[in-house]
Coordinates of N, CA and C in Angstrom, one line a residue:
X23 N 0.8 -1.2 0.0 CA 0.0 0.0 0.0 C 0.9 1.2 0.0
X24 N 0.4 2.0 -0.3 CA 1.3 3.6 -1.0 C 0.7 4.8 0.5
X25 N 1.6 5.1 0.0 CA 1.1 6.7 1.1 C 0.0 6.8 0.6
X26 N -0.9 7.2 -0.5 CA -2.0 7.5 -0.8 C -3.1 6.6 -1.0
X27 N -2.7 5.5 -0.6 CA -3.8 4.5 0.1 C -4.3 5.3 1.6
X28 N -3.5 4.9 2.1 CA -3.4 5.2 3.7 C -3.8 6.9 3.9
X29 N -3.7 7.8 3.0 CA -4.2 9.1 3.0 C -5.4 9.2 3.1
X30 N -6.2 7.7 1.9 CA -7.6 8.1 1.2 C -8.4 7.1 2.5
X31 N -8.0 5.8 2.7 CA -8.7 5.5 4.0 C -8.3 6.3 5.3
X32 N -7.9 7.0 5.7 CA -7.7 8.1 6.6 C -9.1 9.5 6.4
X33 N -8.7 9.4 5.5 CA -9.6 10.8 5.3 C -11.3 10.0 5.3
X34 N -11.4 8.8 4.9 CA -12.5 8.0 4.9 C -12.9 7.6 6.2
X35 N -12.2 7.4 7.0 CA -12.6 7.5 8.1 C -12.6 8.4 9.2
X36 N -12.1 9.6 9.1 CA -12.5 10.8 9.7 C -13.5 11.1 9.5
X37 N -14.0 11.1 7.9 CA -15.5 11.2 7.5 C -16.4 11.1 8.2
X38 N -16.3 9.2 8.6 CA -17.2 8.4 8.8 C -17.4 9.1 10.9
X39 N -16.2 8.8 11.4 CA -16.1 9.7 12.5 C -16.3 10.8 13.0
X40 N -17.0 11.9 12.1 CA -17.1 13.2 12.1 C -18.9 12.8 11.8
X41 N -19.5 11.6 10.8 CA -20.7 11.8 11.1 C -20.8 11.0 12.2
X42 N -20.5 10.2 12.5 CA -21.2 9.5 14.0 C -21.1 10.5 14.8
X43 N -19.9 12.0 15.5 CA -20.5 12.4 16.2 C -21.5 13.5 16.1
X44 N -21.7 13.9 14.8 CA -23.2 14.4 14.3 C -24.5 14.3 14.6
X45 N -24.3 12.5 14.4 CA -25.9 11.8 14.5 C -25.8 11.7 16.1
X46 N -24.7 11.6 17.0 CA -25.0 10.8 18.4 C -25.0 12.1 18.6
X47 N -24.7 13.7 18.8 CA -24.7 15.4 19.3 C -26.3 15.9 18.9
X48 N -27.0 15.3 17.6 CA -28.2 15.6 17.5 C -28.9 14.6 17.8
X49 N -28.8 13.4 18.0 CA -29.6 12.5 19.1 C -29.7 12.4 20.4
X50 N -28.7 13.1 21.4 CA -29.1 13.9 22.6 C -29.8 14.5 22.6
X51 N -29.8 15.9 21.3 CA -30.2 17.1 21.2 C -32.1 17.1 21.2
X52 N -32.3 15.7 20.3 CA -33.4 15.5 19.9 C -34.3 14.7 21.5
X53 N -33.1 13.7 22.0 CA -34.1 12.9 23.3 C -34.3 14.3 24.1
X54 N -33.6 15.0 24.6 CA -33.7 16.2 25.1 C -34.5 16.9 24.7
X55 N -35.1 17.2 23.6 CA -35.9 18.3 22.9 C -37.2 17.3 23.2
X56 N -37.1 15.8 22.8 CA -38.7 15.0 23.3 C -38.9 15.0 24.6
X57 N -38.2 15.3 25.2 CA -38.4 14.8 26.7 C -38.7 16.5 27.2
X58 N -38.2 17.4 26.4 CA -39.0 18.8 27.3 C -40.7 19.0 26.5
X59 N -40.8 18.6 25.1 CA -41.2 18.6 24.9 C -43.1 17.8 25.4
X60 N -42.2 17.3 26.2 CA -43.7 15.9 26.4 C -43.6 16.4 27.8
X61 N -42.5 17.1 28.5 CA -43.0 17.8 30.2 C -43.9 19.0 29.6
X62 N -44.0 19.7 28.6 CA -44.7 20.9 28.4 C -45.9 20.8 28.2
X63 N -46.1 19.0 27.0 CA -47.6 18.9 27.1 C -48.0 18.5 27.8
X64 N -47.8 17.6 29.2 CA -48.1 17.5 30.4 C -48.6 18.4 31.0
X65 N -47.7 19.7 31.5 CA -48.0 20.6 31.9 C -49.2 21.6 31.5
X66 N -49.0 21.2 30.2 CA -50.3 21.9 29.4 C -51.6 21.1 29.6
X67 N -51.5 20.0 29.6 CA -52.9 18.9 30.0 C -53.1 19.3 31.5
X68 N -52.3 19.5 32.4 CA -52.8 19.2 33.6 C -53.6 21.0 34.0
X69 N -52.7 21.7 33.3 CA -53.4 23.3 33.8 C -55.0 23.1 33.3
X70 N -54.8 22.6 31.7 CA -56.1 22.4 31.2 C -57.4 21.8 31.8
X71 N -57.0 20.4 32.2 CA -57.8 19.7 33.3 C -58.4 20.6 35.2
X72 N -57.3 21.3 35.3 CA -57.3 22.1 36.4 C -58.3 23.5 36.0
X73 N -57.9 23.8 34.8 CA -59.0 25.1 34.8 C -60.4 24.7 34.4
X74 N -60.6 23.5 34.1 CA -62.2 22.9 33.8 C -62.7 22.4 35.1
X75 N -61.9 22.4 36.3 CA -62.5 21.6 37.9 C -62.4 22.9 38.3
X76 N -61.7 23.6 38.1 CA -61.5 24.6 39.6 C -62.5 25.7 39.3
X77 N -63.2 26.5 40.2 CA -63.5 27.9 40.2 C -62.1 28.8 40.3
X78 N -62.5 29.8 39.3 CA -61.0 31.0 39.8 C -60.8 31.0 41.2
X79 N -61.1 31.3 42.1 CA -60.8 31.4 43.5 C -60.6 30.4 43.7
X80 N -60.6 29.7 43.3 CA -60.1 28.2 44.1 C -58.3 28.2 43.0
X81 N -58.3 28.4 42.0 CA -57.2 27.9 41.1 C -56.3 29.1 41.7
X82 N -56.9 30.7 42.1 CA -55.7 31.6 42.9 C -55.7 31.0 43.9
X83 N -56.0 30.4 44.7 CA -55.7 30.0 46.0 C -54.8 28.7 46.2
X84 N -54.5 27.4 44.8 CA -53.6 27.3 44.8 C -52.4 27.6 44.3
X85 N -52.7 28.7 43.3 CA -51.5 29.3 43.1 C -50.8 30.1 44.3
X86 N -51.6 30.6 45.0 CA -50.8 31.2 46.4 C -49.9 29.7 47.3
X87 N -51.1 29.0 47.3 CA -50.3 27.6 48.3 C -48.6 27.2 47.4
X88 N -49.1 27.2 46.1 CA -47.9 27.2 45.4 C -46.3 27.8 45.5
X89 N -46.5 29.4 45.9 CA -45.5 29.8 46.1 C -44.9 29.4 47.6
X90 N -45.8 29.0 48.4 CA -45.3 29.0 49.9 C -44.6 27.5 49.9
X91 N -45.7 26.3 49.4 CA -45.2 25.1 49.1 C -45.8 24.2 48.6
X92 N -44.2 24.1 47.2 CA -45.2 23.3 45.8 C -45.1 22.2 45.8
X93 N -44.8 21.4 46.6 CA -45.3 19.8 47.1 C -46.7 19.9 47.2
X94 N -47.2 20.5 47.8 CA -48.5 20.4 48.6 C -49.2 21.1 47.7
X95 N -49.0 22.0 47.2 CA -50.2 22.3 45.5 C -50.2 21.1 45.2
X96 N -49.1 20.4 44.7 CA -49.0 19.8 43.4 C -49.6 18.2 43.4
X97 N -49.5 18.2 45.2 CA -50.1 17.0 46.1 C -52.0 17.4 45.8
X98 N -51.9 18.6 45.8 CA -53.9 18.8 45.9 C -54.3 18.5 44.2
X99 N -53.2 19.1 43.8 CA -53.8 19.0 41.9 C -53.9 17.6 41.8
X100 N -52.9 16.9 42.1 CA -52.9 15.4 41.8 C -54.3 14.8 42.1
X101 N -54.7 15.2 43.5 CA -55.7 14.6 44.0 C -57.0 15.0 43.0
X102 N -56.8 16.4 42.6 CA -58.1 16.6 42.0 C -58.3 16.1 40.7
X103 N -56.9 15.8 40.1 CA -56.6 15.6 38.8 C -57.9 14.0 38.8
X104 N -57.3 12.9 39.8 CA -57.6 11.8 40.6 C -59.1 11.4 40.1
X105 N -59.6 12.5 40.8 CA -61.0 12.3 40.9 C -61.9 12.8 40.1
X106 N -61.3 14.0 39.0 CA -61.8 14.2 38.4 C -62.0 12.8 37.1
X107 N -60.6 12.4 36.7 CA -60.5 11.5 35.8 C -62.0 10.4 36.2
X108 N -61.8 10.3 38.1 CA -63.0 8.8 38.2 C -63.9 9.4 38.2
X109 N -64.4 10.8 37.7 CA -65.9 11.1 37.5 C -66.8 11.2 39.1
X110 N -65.5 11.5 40.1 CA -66.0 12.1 41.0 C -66.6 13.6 41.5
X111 N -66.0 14.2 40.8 CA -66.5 15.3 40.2 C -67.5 15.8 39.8
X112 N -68.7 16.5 40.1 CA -69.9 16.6 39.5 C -69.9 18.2 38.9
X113 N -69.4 19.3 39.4 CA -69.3 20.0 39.1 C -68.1 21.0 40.1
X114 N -67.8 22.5 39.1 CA -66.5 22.8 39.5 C -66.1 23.0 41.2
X115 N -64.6 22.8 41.6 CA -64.5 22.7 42.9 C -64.2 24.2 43.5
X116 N -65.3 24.2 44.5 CA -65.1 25.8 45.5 C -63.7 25.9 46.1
X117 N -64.0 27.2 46.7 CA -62.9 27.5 47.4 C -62.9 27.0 48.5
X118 N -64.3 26.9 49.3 CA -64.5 25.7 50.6 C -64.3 24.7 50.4
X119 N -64.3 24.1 49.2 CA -64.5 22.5 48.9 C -62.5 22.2 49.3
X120 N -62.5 23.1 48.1 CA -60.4 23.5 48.4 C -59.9 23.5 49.8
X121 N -60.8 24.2 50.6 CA -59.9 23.7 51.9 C -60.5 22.7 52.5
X122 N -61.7 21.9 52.6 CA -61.1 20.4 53.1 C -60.2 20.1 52.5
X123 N -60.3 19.9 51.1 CA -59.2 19.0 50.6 C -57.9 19.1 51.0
X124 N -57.3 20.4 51.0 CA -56.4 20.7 51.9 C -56.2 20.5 53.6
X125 N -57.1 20.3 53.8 CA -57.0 19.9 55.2 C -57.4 18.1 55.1
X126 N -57.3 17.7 54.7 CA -57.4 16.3 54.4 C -56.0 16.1 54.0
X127 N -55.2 16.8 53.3 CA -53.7 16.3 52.8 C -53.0 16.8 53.7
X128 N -53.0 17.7 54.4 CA -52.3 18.3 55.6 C -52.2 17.1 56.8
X129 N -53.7 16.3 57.1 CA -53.7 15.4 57.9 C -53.2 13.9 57.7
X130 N -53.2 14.1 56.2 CA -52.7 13.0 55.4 C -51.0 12.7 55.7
X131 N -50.5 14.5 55.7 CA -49.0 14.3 55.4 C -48.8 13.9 56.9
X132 N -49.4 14.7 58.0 CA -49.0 14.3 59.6 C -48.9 13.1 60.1
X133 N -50.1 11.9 59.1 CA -50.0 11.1 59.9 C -49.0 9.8 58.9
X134 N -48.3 10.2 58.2 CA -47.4 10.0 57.3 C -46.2 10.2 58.0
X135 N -45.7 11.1 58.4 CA -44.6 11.3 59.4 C -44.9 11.1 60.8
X136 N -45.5 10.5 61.3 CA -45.6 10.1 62.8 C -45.2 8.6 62.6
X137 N -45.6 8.3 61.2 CA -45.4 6.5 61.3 C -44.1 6.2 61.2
X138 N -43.5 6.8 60.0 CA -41.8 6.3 60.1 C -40.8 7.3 59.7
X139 N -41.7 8.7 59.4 CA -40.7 9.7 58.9 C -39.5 10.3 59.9
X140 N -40.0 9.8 61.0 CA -39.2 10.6 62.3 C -38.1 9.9 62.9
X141 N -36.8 10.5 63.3 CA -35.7 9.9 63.7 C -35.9 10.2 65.3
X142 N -35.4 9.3 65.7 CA -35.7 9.5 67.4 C -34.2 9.4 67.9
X143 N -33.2 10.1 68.6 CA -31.8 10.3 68.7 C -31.9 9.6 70.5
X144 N -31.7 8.9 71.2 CA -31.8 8.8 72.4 C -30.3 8.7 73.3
X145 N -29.7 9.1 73.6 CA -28.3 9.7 74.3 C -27.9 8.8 75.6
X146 N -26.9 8.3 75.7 CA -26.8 7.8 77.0 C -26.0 9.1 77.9
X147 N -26.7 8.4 79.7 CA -26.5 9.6 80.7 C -25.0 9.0 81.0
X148 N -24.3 10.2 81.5 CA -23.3 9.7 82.3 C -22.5 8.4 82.3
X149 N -21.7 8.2 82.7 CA -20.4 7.0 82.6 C -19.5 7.3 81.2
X150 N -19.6 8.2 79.9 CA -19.6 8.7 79.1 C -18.4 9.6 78.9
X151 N -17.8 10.5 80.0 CA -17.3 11.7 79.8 C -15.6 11.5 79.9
X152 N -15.4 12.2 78.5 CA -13.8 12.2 77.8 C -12.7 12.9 78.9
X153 N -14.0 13.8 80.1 CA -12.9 14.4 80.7 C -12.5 13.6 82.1
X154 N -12.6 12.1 82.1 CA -12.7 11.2 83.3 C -11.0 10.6 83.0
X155 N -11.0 10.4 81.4 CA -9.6 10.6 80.9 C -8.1 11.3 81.6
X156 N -8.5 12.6 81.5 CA -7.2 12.8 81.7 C -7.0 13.1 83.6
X157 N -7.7 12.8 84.3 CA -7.4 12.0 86.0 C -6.6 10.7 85.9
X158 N -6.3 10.3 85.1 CA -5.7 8.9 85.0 C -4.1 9.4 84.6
X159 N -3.9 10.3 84.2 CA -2.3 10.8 84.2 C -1.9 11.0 85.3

């Protein structure tokens, strides 16, 4: 084989190397672009579903719970999401209706951490102390 064998498969394969990392830089580009894309229509189904249950005063009032803490919005939408899907729902949800439900998830989360969420630290008394140590010099 001649130097310009070895030139032309060289350059043939830089080619071929220059598109693989084309196709795998725009195949991130693309799982990335489906995967925001499919959080956005989510997000768009669920407001949608949310603005067909809620009364306005009820949808500002989770928006306020929202900014304080968006576990616990996102814990009530879930639930309404829930019920609306099982046709529990008969017509749109009040703002009184909103706070049971909120007070049902609040008593939901309490009794969720009383069962195993909590660390209990219990200390032993005395016989313990590093400064019993140095009497022994």
């Amino acid at each position: 084989m001649s130097d310009a064998d070895f030139e032309e498969i060289r350059r043939g394969r830089l080619a071929q190397l220059q598109q693989q990392q084309q196709g795998a830089g725009t195949g991130v580009a693309a799982t990335g672009g489906q995967d925001e894309q499919r959080r956005q229509h989510e997000a768009e189904t669920r407001a949608s579903i949310l603005a067909q249950i809620l009364q306005p005063e009820a949808a500002d009032r989770i928006g306020r719970i929202r900014l304080v803490k968006e576990s616990r919005a996102t814990d009530v939408e879930n639930r309404l999401i829930m019920l609306a899907r099982s046709g529990q729902l008969h017509a749109k949800v009040t703002e009184g209706q909103l706070k049971d439900l909120l007070g049902a998830v609040a008593e939901n989360n309490e009794r969720e951490g009383m069962t195993g969420g909590r660390i209990v630290v219990s200390r032993r008394k005395g016989g313990w102390d590093d400064d019993d140590d140095l009497l022994d010099l």
